[in-house]
């Protein structure tokens, strides 16, 4: 993890402060940006989201799918957590904390929107940062690569139905046309573009050099998106800063619950620690770039859903680093109890 990635939480916090301040002092430019929409898609944000996602997807080799057989137990555990546990556990945590325990301290008109943002955050497994987490736990690289490739393929067809189901269960009106448009724009199109570009770079031998140059582009695009988001959210945050703290609670619980469950299931199945570690981390982390983009498309810049997904960005790095520490420090216990 480079210096920029290691202190991502700090940069996110600074962008939040910058966005809130700029939105308060210069509301006109932010309102003008917000009006640049086609079919409910904000064009500046769409460009920034593609700039975030496509460089990350360039790293994915779908040719690694043949390696699934070698690590089928670890991959099975991660798929179970990502698609059968995490979205539903987040919906439950949102109902418990946002709809009930924290309801007196949250804006009544945003309750459903906050829950929608939490669901969007949990419904897409992480694509890029998991390579960093896997490396920090000495994870098996072929497992990580094949797992991410499988998740990306599943996400193309499963993201919209799962989100639609859970939003429906939460009594939130599902804008299906916008939801499917978000899937096409932020999953299908980037995957196709990235894979075509990857093949061209492999033929020319410039893949590694291009990835090195594009790495900062993803993070800078993320931070620029946050400045825009918080420029629109600024007044609400100034009035109620407690909202961010309250939304962080179910997100944090979800990360520890899903990573712990994946880790224990891998141990139960006798999976090697070098696979169990990244499995737990992939099972817990979120594709927050997609969540942010979908929240903006579905509910708008100023929605509680957009704010909830951004809170996920804010706490992702420190919480996941703590999970890395737990996985590494428990390696002796894991291997003794699995032998």
Coordinates of C-alpha atoms in Angstrom, one line a residue:
X1 CA 0.0 0.0 0.0
X2 CA 1.5 3.3 -1.1
X3 CA 1.5 6.5 1.0
X4 CA -1.6 7.8 -0.7
X5 CA -3.6 4.6 -0.1
X6 CA -2.3 4.3 3.5
X7 CA -3.7 7.7 4.4
X8 CA -6.8 7.4 2.2
X9 CA -9.1 8.1 5.3
X10 CA -7.2 11.4 5.8
X11 CA -7.6 12.5 2.2
X12 CA -11.3 11.5 2.3
X13 CA -11.8 13.6 5.5
X14 CA -10.1 16.6 3.9
X15 CA -12.3 16.3 0.8
X16 CA -15.3 16.1 3.0
X17 CA -14.3 19.4 4.7
X18 CA -13.4 21.0 1.4
X19 CA -16.8 19.9 -0.2
X20 CA -18.8 21.1 2.8
X21 CA -17.0 24.5 2.8
X22 CA -17.2 25.0 -1.0
X23 CA -20.8 24.0 -1.1
X24 CA -21.6 26.5 1.7
X25 CA -19.6 29.4 0.2
X26 CA -20.2 28.7 -3.5
X27 CA -23.6 27.0 -3.9
X28 CA -24.1 28.3 -7.5
X29 CA -21.4 26.2 -9.2
X30 CA -22.5 23.0 -7.4
X31 CA -26.1 23.5 -8.4
X32 CA -25.0 24.0 -12.0
X33 CA -23.1 20.8 -11.9
X34 CA -26.1 19.0 -10.4
X35 CA -28.2 20.1 -13.4
X36 CA -25.9 18.4 -15.9
X37 CA -28.0 15.2 -16.2
X38 CA -29.2 12.9 -19.0
X39 CA -31.8 10.2 -18.1
X40 CA -31.2 10.9 -14.4
X41 CA -27.4 10.3 -14.8
X42 CA -25.2 13.2 -13.7
X43 CA -22.5 13.5 -16.5
X44 CA -19.6 14.9 -14.5
X45 CA -20.1 12.2 -11.8
X46 CA -20.4 9.5 -14.5
X47 CA -17.0 10.5 -16.0
X48 CA -15.4 10.5 -12.5
X49 CA -16.9 7.1 -11.7
X50 CA -15.6 5.6 -14.9
X51 CA -12.2 7.1 -14.2
X52 CA -12.3 5.3 -10.8
X53 CA -13.6 2.0 -11.9
X54 CA -12.0 1.3 -15.3
X55 CA -8.3 1.4 -14.1
X56 CA -9.3 -1.0 -11.3
X57 CA -11.0 -3.4 -13.7
X58 CA -7.9 -3.4 -15.9
X59 CA -6.3 -5.5 -13.2
X60 CA -8.9 -8.3 -13.5
X61 CA -7.9 -11.3 -15.7
X62 CA -11.1 -13.2 -16.4
X63 CA -8.8 -15.9 -17.8
X64 CA -8.1 -16.7 -14.1
X65 CA -11.5 -18.3 -13.8
X66 CA -10.0 -21.7 -14.6
X67 CA -8.3 -21.6 -11.2
X68 CA -11.6 -21.7 -9.4
X69 CA -11.3 -25.4 -9.1
X70 CA -8.1 -25.2 -7.1
X71 CA -9.7 -23.1 -4.4
X72 CA -13.3 -24.1 -4.6
X73 CA -13.9 -24.2 -0.8
X74 CA -12.5 -20.7 -0.2
X75 CA -14.4 -19.3 -3.2
X76 CA -17.6 -21.0 -2.1
X77 CA -17.3 -19.4 1.4
X78 CA -16.7 -15.9 -0.1
X79 CA -19.6 -16.2 -2.6
X80 CA -21.9 -17.3 0.2
X81 CA -20.9 -14.3 2.3
X82 CA -21.0 -11.8 -0.5
X83 CA -24.3 -12.8 -2.1
X84 CA -26.3 -14.7 0.6
X85 CA -25.3 -13.0 3.8
X86 CA -23.8 -9.5 3.4
X87 CA -26.7 -7.6 1.6
X88 CA -29.3 -9.2 3.8
X89 CA -27.4 -8.7 7.1
X90 CA -26.9 -5.0 6.1
X91 CA -30.6 -4.6 5.4
X92 CA -31.3 -6.1 8.9
X93 CA -28.7 -3.8 10.6
X94 CA -30.2 -0.8 8.8
X95 CA -33.6 -1.7 10.0
X96 CA -32.4 -2.2 13.6
X97 CA -30.2 0.9 13.9
X98 CA -31.6 3.4 11.3
X99 CA -35.3 2.6 11.5
X100 CA -35.4 2.0 15.2
X101 CA -32.5 2.6 17.6
X102 CA -31.1 5.8 15.9
X103 CA -34.4 7.0 14.5
X104 CA -34.9 9.9 17.1
X105 CA -31.6 11.4 16.0
X106 CA -32.0 11.1 12.2
X107 CA -34.0 13.3 9.8
X108 CA -37.4 11.5 9.5
X109 CA -37.6 12.2 5.7
X110 CA -34.2 10.5 5.0
X111 CA -34.6 7.2 7.0
X112 CA -35.6 5.1 4.0
X113 CA -32.9 6.8 1.9
X114 CA -30.2 6.0 4.5
X115 CA -31.2 2.3 4.5
X116 CA -31.2 2.2 0.7
X117 CA -27.6 3.6 0.7
X118 CA -26.5 0.9 3.2
X119 CA -28.1 -1.8 1.0
X120 CA -26.3 -0.4 -2.1
X121 CA -23.0 -0.4 -0.2
X122 CA -23.3 -4.0 0.8
X123 CA -24.7 -5.5 -2.4
X124 CA -21.5 -5.1 -4.4
X125 CA -18.3 -6.9 -3.3
X126 CA -15.0 -5.0 -3.6
X127 CA -13.1 -5.3 -6.9
X128 CA -9.9 -3.3 -6.4
X129 CA -8.8 -2.7 -2.8
X130 CA -9.0 -6.4 -2.0
X131 CA -5.7 -6.9 -3.9
X132 CA -4.2 -4.6 -1.3
X133 CA -5.8 -6.4 1.7
X134 CA -4.8 -9.8 0.2
X135 CA -1.2 -8.7 -0.2
X136 CA -1.1 -7.4 3.4
X137 CA -2.2 -10.9 4.7
X138 CA 0.2 -12.8 2.4
X139 CA -2.8 -14.1 0.6
X140 CA -2.7 -16.6 -2.3
X141 CA -2.7 -14.3 -5.3
X142 CA -4.3 -16.8 -7.7
X143 CA -7.2 -17.2 -5.3
X144 CA -7.7 -13.5 -5.0
X145 CA -7.6 -13.0 -8.7
X146 CA -10.1 -15.8 -9.5
X147 CA -12.4 -14.8 -6.7
X148 CA -12.6 -11.2 -7.9
X149 CA -13.2 -12.3 -11.5
X150 CA -16.1 -14.6 -10.3
X151 CA -17.6 -11.8 -8.2
X152 CA -17.4 -9.3 -11.1
X153 CA -19.3 -11.7 -13.4
X154 CA -21.9 -12.4 -10.8
X155 CA -22.3 -8.7 -10.1
X156 CA -23.3 -8.1 -13.7
X157 CA -26.5 -10.2 -13.3
X158 CA -27.1 -10.2 -9.5
X159 CA -26.6 -6.6 -8.4
X160 CA -29.9 -5.2 -9.7
X161 CA -32.1 -8.1 -8.6
X162 CA -30.7 -8.2 -5.0
X163 CA -30.9 -4.4 -4.6
X164 CA -34.4 -4.3 -6.0
X165 CA -35.5 -7.2 -3.7
X166 CA -34.0 -5.6 -0.5
X167 CA -35.3 -2.1 -1.4
X168 CA -38.7 -3.7 -1.9
X169 CA -38.6 -5.4 1.5
X170 CA -37.6 -2.1 3.0
X171 CA -40.8 -0.6 1.5
X172 CA -38.7 1.7 -0.8
X173 CA -40.0 2.4 -4.2
X174 CA -37.6 0.8 -6.7
X175 CA -36.9 2.9 -9.8
X176 CA -36.1 -0.2 -11.9
X177 CA -35.2 1.7 -15.1
X178 CA -32.7 3.8 -13.3
X179 CA -31.3 0.8 -11.4
X180 CA -30.7 -1.2 -14.6
X181 CA -29.2 1.9 -16.3
X182 CA -26.8 2.1 -13.3
X183 CA -25.8 -1.5 -13.8
X184 CA -25.2 -1.0 -17.5
X185 CA -23.3 2.2 -17.0
X186 CA -21.2 1.3 -14.0
X187 CA -20.7 -2.5 -14.3
X188 CA -21.3 -3.7 -17.8
X189 CA -19.8 -0.9 -19.8
X190 CA -16.6 -0.5 -17.6
X191 CA -16.1 -4.3 -17.6
X192 CA -16.3 -4.5 -21.4
X193 CA -14.1 -1.4 -22.0
X194 CA -11.5 -2.5 -19.4
X195 CA -11.2 -6.0 -20.9
X196 CA -10.8 -4.8 -24.5
X197 CA -8.2 -2.3 -23.3
X198 CA -6.5 -4.9 -21.2
X199 CA -6.1 -7.2 -24.3
X200 CA -4.7 -4.4 -26.3
X201 CA -2.2 -3.5 -23.6
X202 CA -1.1 -7.1 -23.2
X203 CA -0.5 -7.4 -26.9
X204 CA 1.7 -4.2 -26.7
X205 CA 3.4 -5.2 -23.5
X206 CA 2.3 -1.9 -21.8
X207 CA -0.1 -3.2 -19.2
X208 CA 2.1 -2.8 -16.1
X209 CA 3.2 0.7 -17.1
X210 CA -0.3 1.8 -17.8
X211 CA -1.6 0.4 -14.5
X212 CA 1.2 2.3 -12.7
X213 CA 0.2 5.5 -14.4
X214 CA -3.6 5.1 -13.9
X215 CA -3.4 4.1 -10.2
X216 CA -3.5 7.7 -8.9
X217 CA -6.3 8.5 -11.4
X218 CA -8.7 6.2 -9.6
X219 CA -8.1 7.7 -6.2
X220 CA -8.1 11.3 -7.4
X221 CA -11.4 10.7 -9.2
X222 CA -12.8 9.3 -6.0
X223 CA -11.7 12.3 -4.0
X224 CA -13.1 14.7 -6.6
X225 CA -16.4 12.9 -6.5
X226 CA -16.5 13.3 -2.7
X227 CA -15.9 17.0 -3.0
X228 CA -18.9 17.2 -5.3
X229 CA -21.0 14.9 -3.1
X230 CA -20.3 16.9 0.1
X231 CA -20.7 20.2 -1.7
X232 CA -24.4 19.1 -2.1
X233 CA -24.6 17.5 1.4
X234 CA -22.8 20.3 3.2
X235 CA -25.7 22.2 4.7
X236 CA -27.3 18.9 6.0
X237 CA -24.0 17.8 7.5
X238 CA -23.4 21.2 9.2
X239 CA -26.8 20.9 10.8
X240 CA -26.5 17.3 11.8
X241 CA -22.9 16.0 12.0
X242 CA -24.1 13.2 14.3
X243 CA -25.6 11.5 11.2
X244 CA -22.2 10.4 9.9
X245 CA -21.3 8.8 13.2
X246 CA -24.6 7.0 13.5
X247 CA -24.4 5.6 9.9
X248 CA -20.9 4.4 10.6
X249 CA -22.2 2.0 13.3
X250 CA -24.1 -0.5 11.1
X251 CA -21.4 -0.4 8.5
X252 CA -18.6 -1.2 11.0
X253 CA -20.6 -4.0 12.6
X254 CA -21.3 -5.4 9.1
X255 CA -17.6 -5.5 8.2
X256 CA -16.6 -7.3 11.4
X257 CA -19.5 -9.7 11.3
X258 CA -19.0 -10.8 7.7
X259 CA -15.2 -11.0 7.9
X260 CA -15.4 -13.1 11.1
X261 CA -18.0 -15.4 9.7
X262 CA -16.0 -16.0 6.5
X263 CA -12.8 -16.6 8.5
X264 CA -14.5 -19.2 10.8
X265 CA -16.2 -21.0 7.9
X266 CA -12.9 -21.3 6.1
X267 CA -11.4 -22.7 9.3
X268 CA -14.2 -25.2 9.6
X269 CA -13.7 -26.4 6.1
X270 CA -9.9 -26.8 6.5
X271 CA -9.0 -24.0 4.1
X272 CA -5.3 -22.8 4.2
X273 CA -4.7 -19.5 6.0
X274 CA -3.3 -17.9 2.8
X275 CA -6.8 -18.4 1.3
X276 CA -8.9 -17.8 4.4
X277 CA -7.4 -14.4 5.0
X278 CA -8.3 -12.8 1.6
X279 CA -11.6 -14.7 1.6
X280 CA -12.5 -13.0 4.9
X281 CA -11.4 -9.6 3.5
X282 CA -13.2 -10.0 0.2
X283 CA -16.3 -11.1 2.1
X284 CA -16.3 -7.9 4.2
X285 CA -15.2 -5.1 1.9
X286 CA -17.4 -3.2 -0.5
X287 CA -17.3 -1.8 -4.0
X288 CA -18.0 1.7 -2.7
X289 CA -17.4 3.3 -6.1
X290 CA -20.3 1.5 -7.6
X291 CA -22.4 2.1 -4.5
X292 CA -21.8 5.9 -4.7
X293 CA -22.6 6.0 -8.4
X294 CA -25.8 4.0 -8.0
X295 CA -26.9 6.0 -5.0
X296 CA -26.5 9.3 -7.0
X297 CA -28.3 7.9 -10.0
X298 CA -31.2 6.4 -8.0
X299 CA -31.7 9.0 -5.4
X300 CA -29.7 12.1 -6.3
X301 CA -26.7 14.1 -4.9
X302 CA -28.5 15.4 -1.9
X303 CA -30.1 12.1 -0.8
X304 CA -29.4 10.2 2.4
X305 CA -28.5 7.2 0.2
X306 CA -25.6 9.1 -1.3
X307 CA -24.4 10.2 2.2
X308 CA -24.6 6.6 3.5
X309 CA -22.4 5.3 0.7
X310 CA -19.9 8.0 1.3
X311 CA -19.7 7.2 5.0
X312 CA -18.7 3.7 3.8
X313 CA -15.8 5.2 1.9
X314 CA -14.7 7.2 5.0
X315 CA -14.4 4.2 7.3
X316 CA -13.4 1.5 4.8
X317 CA -9.6 1.8 5.1
X318 CA -9.2 2.0 9.0
X319 CA -11.8 -0.8 9.6
X320 CA -10.3 -3.1 6.9
X321 CA -6.8 -2.5 8.2
X322 CA -7.9 -3.6 11.6
X323 CA -9.4 -6.8 10.1
X324 CA -6.0 -7.4 8.4
X325 CA -4.3 -7.1 11.8
X326 CA -6.7 -9.6 13.3
X327 CA -6.2 -12.1 10.5
X328 CA -2.4 -11.8 10.7
X329 CA -2.2 -12.0 14.4
X330 CA -4.5 -15.0 14.6
X331 CA -2.6 -17.1 12.0
X332 CA -1.0 -19.3 14.7
X333 CA -4.4 -20.1 16.3
X334 CA -6.0 -20.6 12.9
X335 CA -3.4 -23.1 11.7
X336 CA -3.2 -25.0 15.0
X337 CA -7.0 -25.4 15.2
X338 CA -7.2 -26.4 11.5
X339 CA -4.6 -29.1 11.7

